[in-house]
Coordinates of C-alpha atoms in Angstrom, one line a residue:
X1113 CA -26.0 -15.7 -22.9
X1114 CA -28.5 -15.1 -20.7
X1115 CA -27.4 -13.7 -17.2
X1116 CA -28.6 -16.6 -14.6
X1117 CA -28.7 -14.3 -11.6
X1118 CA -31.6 -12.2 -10.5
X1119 CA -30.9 -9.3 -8.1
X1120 CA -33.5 -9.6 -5.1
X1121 CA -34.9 -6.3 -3.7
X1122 CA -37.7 -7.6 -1.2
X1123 CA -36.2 -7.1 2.7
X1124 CA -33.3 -9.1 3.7
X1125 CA -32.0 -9.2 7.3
X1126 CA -28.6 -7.7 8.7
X1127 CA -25.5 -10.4 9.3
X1128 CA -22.8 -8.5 9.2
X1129 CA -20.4 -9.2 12.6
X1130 CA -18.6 -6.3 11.7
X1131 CA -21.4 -3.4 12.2
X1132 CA -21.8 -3.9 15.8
X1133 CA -18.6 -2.7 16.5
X1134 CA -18.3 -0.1 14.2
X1135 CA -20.6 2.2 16.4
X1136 CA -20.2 2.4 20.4
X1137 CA -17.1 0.3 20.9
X1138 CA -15.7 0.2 24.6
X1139 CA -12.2 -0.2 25.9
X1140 CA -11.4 -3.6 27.0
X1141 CA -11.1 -3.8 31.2
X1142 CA -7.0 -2.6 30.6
X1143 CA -8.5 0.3 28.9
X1144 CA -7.3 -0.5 25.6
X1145 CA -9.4 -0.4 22.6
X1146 CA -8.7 -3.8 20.5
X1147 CA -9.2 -3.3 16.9
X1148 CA -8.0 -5.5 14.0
X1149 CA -5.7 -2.4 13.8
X1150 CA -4.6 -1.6 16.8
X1151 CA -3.9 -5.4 17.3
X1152 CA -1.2 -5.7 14.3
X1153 CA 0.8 -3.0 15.8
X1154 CA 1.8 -5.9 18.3
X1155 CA 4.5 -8.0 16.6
X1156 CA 3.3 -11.1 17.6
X1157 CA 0.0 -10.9 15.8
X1158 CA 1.6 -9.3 12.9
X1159 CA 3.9 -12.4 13.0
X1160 CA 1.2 -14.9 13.4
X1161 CA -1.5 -13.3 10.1
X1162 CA 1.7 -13.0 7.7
X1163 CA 2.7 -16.6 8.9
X1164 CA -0.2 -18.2 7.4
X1165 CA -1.6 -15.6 5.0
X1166 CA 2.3 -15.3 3.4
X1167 CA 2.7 -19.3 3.2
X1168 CA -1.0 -20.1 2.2
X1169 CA 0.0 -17.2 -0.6
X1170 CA 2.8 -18.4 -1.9
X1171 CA 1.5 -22.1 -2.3
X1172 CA 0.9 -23.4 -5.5
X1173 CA -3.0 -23.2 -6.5
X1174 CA -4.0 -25.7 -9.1
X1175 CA -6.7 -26.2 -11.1
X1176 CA -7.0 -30.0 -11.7
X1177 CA -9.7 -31.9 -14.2
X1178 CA -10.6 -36.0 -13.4
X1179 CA -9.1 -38.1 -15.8
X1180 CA -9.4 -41.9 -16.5
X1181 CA -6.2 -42.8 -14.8
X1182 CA -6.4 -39.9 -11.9
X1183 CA -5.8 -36.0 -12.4
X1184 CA -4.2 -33.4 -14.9
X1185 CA -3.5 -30.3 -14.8
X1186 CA -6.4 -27.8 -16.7
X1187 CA -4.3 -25.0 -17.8
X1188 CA -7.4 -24.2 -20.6
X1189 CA -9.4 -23.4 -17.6
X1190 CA -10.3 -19.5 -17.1
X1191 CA -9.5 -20.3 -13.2
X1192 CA -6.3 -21.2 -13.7
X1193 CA -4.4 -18.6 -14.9
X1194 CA -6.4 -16.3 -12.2
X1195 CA -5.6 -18.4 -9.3
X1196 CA -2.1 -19.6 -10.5
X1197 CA -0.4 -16.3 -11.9
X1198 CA -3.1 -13.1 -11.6
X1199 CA -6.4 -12.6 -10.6
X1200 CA -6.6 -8.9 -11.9
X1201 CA -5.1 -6.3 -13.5
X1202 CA -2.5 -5.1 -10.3
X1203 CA -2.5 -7.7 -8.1
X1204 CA -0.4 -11.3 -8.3
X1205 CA -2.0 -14.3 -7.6
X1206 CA 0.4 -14.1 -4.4
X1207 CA -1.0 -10.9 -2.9
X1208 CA -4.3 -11.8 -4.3
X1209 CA -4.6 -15.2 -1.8
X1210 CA -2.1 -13.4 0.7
X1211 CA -4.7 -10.1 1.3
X1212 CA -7.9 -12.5 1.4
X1213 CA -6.3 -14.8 3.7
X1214 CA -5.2 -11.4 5.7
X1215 CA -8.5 -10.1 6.2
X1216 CA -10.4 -13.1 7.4
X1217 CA -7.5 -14.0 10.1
X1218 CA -8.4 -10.2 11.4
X1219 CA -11.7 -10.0 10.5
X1220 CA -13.0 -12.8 10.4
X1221 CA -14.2 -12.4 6.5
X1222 CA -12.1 -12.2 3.3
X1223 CA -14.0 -10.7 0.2
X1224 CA -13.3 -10.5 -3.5
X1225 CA -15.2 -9.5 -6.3
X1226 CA -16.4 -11.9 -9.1
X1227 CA -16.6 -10.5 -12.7
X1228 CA -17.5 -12.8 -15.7
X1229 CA -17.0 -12.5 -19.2
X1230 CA -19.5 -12.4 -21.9
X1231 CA -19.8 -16.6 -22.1
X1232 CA -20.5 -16.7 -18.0
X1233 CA -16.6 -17.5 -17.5
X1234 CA -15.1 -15.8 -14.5
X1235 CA -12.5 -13.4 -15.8
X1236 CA -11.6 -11.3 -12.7
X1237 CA -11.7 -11.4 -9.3
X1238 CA -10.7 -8.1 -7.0
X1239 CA -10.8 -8.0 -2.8
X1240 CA -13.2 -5.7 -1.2
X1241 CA -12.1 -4.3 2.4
X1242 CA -14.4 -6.1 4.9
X1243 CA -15.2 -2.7 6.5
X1244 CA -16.7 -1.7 3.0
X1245 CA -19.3 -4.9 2.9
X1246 CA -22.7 -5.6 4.9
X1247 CA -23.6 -9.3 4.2
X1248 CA -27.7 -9.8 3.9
X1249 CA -29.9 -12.9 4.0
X1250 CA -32.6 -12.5 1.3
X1251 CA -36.5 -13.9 1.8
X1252 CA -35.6 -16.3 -0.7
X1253 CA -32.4 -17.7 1.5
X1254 CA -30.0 -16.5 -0.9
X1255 CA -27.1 -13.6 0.1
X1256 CA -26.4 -10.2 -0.9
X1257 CA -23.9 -8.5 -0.2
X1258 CA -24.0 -4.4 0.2
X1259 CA -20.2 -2.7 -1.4
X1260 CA -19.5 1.0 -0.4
X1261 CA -17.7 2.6 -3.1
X1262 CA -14.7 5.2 -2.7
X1263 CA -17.6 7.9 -3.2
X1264 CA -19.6 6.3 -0.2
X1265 CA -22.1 5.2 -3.0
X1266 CA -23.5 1.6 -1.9
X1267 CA -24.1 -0.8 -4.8
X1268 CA -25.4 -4.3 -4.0
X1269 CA -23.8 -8.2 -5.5
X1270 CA -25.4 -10.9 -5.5
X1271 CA -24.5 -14.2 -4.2
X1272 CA -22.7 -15.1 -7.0
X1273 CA -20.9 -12.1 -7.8
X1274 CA -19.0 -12.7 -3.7
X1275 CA -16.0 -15.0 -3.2
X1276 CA -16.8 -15.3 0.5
X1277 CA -14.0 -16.7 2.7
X1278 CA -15.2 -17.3 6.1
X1279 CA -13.6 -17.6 9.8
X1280 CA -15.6 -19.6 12.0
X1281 CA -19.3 -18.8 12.1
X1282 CA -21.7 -18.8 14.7
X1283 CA -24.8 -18.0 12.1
X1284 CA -23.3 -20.0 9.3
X1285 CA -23.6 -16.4 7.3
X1286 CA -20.2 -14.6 8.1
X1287 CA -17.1 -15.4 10.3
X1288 CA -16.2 -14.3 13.6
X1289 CA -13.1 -12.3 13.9
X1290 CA -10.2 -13.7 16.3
X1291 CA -9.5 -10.4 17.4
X1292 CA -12.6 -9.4 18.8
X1293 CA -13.2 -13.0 20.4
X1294 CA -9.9 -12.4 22.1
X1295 CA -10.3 -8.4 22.6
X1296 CA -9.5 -8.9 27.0
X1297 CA -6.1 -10.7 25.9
X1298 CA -5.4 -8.6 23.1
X1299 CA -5.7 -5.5 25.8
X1300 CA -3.6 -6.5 28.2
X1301 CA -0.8 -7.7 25.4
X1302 CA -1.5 -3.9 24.5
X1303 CA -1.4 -2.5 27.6
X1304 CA 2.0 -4.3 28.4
X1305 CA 3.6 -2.9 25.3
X1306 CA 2.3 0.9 26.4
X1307 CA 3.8 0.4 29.8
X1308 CA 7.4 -0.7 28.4
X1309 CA 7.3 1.9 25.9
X1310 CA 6.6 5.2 28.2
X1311 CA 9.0 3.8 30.6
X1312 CA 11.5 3.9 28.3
X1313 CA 10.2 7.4 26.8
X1314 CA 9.5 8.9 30.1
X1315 CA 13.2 7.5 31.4
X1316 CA 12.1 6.8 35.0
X1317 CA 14.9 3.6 34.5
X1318 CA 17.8 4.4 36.6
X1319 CA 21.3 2.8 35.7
X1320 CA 22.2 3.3 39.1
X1321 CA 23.1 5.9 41.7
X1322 CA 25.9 8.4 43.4
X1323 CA 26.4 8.6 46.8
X1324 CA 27.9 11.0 48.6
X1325 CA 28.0 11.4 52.8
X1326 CA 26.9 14.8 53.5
X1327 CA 25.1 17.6 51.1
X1328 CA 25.7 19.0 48.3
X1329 CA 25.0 22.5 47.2
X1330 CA 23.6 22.9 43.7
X1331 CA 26.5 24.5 41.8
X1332 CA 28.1 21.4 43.2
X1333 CA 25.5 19.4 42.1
X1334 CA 25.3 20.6 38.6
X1335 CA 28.9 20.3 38.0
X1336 CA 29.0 16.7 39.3
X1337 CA 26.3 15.5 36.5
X1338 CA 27.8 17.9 33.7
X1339 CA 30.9 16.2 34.6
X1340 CA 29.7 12.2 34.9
X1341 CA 27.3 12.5 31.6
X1342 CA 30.5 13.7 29.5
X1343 CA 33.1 11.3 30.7
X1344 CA 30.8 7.8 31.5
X1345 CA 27.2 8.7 29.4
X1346 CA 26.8 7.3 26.0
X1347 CA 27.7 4.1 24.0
X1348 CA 31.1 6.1 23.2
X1349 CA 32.0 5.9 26.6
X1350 CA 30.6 1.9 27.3
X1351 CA 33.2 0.4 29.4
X1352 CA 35.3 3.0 30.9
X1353 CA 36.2 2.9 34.3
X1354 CA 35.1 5.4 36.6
X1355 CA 37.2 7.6 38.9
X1356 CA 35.1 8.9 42.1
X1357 CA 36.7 10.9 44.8
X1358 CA 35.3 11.9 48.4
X1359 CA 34.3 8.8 49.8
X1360 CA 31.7 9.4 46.2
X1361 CA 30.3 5.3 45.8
X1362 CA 28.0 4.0 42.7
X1363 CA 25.5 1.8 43.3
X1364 CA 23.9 -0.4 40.6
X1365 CA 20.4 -1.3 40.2
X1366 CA 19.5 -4.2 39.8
X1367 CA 16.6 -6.0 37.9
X1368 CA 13.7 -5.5 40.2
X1369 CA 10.7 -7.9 40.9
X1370 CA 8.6 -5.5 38.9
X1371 CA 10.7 -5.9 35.7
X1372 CA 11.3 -9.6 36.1
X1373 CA 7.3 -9.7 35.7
X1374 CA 6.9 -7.7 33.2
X1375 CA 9.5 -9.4 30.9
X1376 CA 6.9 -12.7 32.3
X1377 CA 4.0 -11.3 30.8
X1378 CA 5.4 -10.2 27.6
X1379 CA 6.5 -13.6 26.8
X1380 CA 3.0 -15.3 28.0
X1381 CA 1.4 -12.6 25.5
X1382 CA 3.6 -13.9 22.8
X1383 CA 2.2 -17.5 23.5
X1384 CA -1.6 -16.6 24.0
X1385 CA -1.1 -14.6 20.2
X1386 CA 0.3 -17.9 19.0
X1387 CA -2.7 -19.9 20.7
X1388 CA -5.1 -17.8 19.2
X1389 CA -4.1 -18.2 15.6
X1390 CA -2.6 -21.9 16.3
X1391 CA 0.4 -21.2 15.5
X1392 CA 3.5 -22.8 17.1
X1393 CA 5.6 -20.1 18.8
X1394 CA 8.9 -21.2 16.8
X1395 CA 6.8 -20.4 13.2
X1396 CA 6.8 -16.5 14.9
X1397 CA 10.5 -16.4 16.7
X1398 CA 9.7 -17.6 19.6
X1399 CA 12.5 -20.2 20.1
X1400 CA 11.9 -20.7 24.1
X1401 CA 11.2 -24.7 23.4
X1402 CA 12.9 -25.2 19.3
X1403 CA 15.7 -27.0 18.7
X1404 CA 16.9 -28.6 15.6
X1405 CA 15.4 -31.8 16.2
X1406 CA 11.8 -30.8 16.6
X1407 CA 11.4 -28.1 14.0
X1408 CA 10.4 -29.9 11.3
X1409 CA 8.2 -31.3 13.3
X1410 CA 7.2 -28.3 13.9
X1411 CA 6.6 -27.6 10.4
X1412 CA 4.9 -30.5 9.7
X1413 CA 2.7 -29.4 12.8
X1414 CA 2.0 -26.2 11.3
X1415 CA 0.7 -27.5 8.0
X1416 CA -1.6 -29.8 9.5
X1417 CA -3.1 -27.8 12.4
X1418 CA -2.4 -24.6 11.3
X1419 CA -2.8 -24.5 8.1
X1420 CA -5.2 -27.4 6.8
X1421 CA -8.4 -25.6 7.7
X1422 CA -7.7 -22.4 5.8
X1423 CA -6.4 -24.3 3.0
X1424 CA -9.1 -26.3 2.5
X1425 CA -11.4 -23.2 3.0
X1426 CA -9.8 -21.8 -0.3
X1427 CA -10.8 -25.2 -1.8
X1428 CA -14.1 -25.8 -0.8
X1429 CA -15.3 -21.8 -1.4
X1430 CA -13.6 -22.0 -5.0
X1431 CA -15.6 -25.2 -5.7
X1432 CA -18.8 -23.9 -4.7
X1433 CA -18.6 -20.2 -5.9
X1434 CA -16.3 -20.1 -8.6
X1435 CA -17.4 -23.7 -10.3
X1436 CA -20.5 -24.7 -11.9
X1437 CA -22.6 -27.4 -10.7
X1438 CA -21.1 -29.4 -14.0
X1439 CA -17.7 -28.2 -13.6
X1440 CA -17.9 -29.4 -10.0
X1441 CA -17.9 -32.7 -11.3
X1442 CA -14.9 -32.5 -13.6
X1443 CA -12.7 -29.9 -12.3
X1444 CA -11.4 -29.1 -8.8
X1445 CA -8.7 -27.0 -7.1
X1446 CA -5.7 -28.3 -4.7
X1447 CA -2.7 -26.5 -2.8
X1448 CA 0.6 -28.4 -3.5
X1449 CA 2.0 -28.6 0.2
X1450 CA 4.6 -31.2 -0.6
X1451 CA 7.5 -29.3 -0.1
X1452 CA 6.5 -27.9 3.3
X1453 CA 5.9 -32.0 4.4
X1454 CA 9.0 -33.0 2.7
X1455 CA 11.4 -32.7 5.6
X1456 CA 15.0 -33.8 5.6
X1457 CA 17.2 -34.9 2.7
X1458 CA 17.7 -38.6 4.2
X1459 CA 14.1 -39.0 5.3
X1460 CA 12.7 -37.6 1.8
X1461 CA 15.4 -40.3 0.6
X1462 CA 14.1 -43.3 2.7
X1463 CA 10.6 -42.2 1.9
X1464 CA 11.1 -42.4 -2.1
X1465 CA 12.8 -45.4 -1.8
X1466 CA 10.1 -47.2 0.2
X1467 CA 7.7 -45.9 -2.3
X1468 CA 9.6 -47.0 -5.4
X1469 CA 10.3 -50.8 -4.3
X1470 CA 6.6 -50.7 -2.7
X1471 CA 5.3 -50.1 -6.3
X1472 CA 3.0 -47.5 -5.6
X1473 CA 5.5 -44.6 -6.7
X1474 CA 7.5 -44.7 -10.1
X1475 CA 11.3 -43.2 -9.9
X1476 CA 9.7 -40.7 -13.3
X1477 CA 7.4 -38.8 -10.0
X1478 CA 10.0 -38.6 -7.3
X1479 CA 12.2 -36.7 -9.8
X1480 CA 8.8 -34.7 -10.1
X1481 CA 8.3 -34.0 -6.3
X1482 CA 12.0 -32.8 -6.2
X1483 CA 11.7 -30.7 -9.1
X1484 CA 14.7 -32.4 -11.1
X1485 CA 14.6 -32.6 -14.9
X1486 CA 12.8 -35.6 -16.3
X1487 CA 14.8 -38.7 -17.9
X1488 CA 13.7 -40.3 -20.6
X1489 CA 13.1 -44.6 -20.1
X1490 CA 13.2 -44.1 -15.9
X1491 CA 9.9 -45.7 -15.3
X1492 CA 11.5 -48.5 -17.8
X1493 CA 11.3 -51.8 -16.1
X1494 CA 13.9 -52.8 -17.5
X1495 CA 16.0 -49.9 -16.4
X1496 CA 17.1 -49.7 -12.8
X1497 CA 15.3 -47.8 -10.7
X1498 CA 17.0 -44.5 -10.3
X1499 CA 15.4 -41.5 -7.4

């Protein structure tokens, strides 16, 4: 067969988001430098990416082919087995969709190389690191896309030899990353998180205090706090009750104004994260406004606003890059998100059973949908209908 692609070499114009900040970056105004890096070591953001890149991973992928009364599934097609089970030789199809997914939440671009086999068939697909690719706009219109190696050795693919996943786009060419749009938030989160921790290192937080009329001389001192740390310091000694001579009082200190808004901001950081990525707070551990009426709610909230766009961003870019312009028209790929949108026992219950006696759902499918065994003469009109 002969190969359908031809390399371009005449000039091509820079669109990479990621090589502006590569050289010459600045601290934000809290004098944190924000970098997809530096921004997973909050927990938040950590919590919000493996959110939606672990649940978009572990969704079924299917490759389906139009049929006379609807859809089947296409097992015989060579994307199915790479998008269902493995797309190459050490990855799952799991960490596969998980990584991609990853990368364009944090960078705004999620890469993976196409290889074919000898008939044109896609037989591989591996990720590329978004810091290793330069995205350029040929004369013709067309992409390239420029891959350092492990040796620094820069080889170029073409435009279909790229599964491109994209973040929203200004220039329509490559995505633009959530962190850096949110780099001033993302400092201050930072910046919050510094300040508790070299408190805490530093140990400027006092328990409390002695006191004591008068002066004491050092030897007296020394022996006092040799004397308190060994009989009331240490989780050993939580509890105990102290013994003070003298006229000797503790005083306890409590929360100050200071720590009250600090703990403030920490939580409003949490919910700016969430806002960023669209995710409700409860999907991360936040569980300031859950309860157990609204959280599946909650989940069906996620699915639909969280989730929908990045699904069908999978779809659409495995339509257009993987398929042909032929295959387009008889096969196409869809997640299964059922069981996320299933909810509760008695409203999955009440839904079948509408469905069933509404005649647009046969018994045979809601066994299906719950992943029961199949029984043979269900869809029987004859037989009563059994869900």
């Amino acid at each position: 067969m002969k190969w359908p692609f031809r390399r371009e070499t005449r000039s091509a114009s820079i669109a990479d988001p990621t090589t502006g900040t590569l050289f010459g970056i600045g601290p934000t105004t809290s004098g944190q430098i924000v970098t997809a890096d530096t921004a997973e070591s909050l927990a938040a953001v950590y919590a919000c990416v493996s959110t939606i890149a672990e649940t978009i991973g572990s969704l079924p992928l299917i490759i389906y082919k139009r049929s006379d009364t609807g859809r089947e599934r296409a097992p015989e097609h060579a994307l199915y087995k790479l998008l269902h089970d493995a797309p190459n030789g050490i990855q799952t199809a799991l960490e596969f969709r998980e990584t991609l997914t990853a990368h364009m939440l944090l960078r705004g671009n999620g890469y993976a190389e196409v290889l074919f086999d000898g008939a044109g068939r896609v037989r591989e697909l591996k990720p590329i690191h978004p810091t290793r690719v330069t995205v350029l706009k040929l004369d013709n219109g067309r992409l390239a896309y420029d891959v350092q190696d492990d040796n620094g050795r820069m080889r170029r693919l073409l435009q279909e030899e790229v599964l491109h996943l994209r973040d929203r786009s200004d220039n329509g060419l490559t995505g633009k990353s959530r962190i850096s749009v949110a780099r001033e938030s993302l400092g201050l989160a930072l910046a919050e998180l510094e300040h508790g921790t070299r408190t805490f290192a530093n140990g400027t937080k006092l328990a409390g205090a002695l006191k004591l009329a008068g002066v004491m001389d050092p030897d007296a001192m020394a022996r006092l706090r040799t004397s308190w740390g060994t009989q009331y310091a240490g989780g050993p000694n939580a509890g105990k009750v102290a013994i003070l001579e003298s006229g000797m009082e503790f005083q306890p200190f409590s929360m100050s104004l200071e720590d009250a808004e600090w703990i403030a901001a920490r939580q409003m950081s949490v919910q700016e994260v969430a806002r960023l990525f669209r995710v409700p707070p409860v999907m991360i551990g936040d569980l300031t406004h859950a309860n157990y009426s609204n959280s599946v709610e909650m989940n069906r909230w996620f699915v639909t606003h969280s989730l929908r766009r990045h699904l069908v961003a999978w779809e659409q870019a495995i339509s257009t890059q993987l398929l042909s312009e032929d295959g387009r028209r008889t096969y196409f790929p869809e997640h299964n998100v059922e069981g996320l949108l299933r909810g509760d026992s008695a409203n999955r219950a009440a839904f079948y059973k509408s469905g069933i006696e509404a005649g647009w759902m046969l018994p045979s499918e809601a066994r299906q949908l719950e992943n029961l065994p199949a029984v043979e003469g269900i869809d029987d009109a004859k037989q009563p209908n059994r869900a």
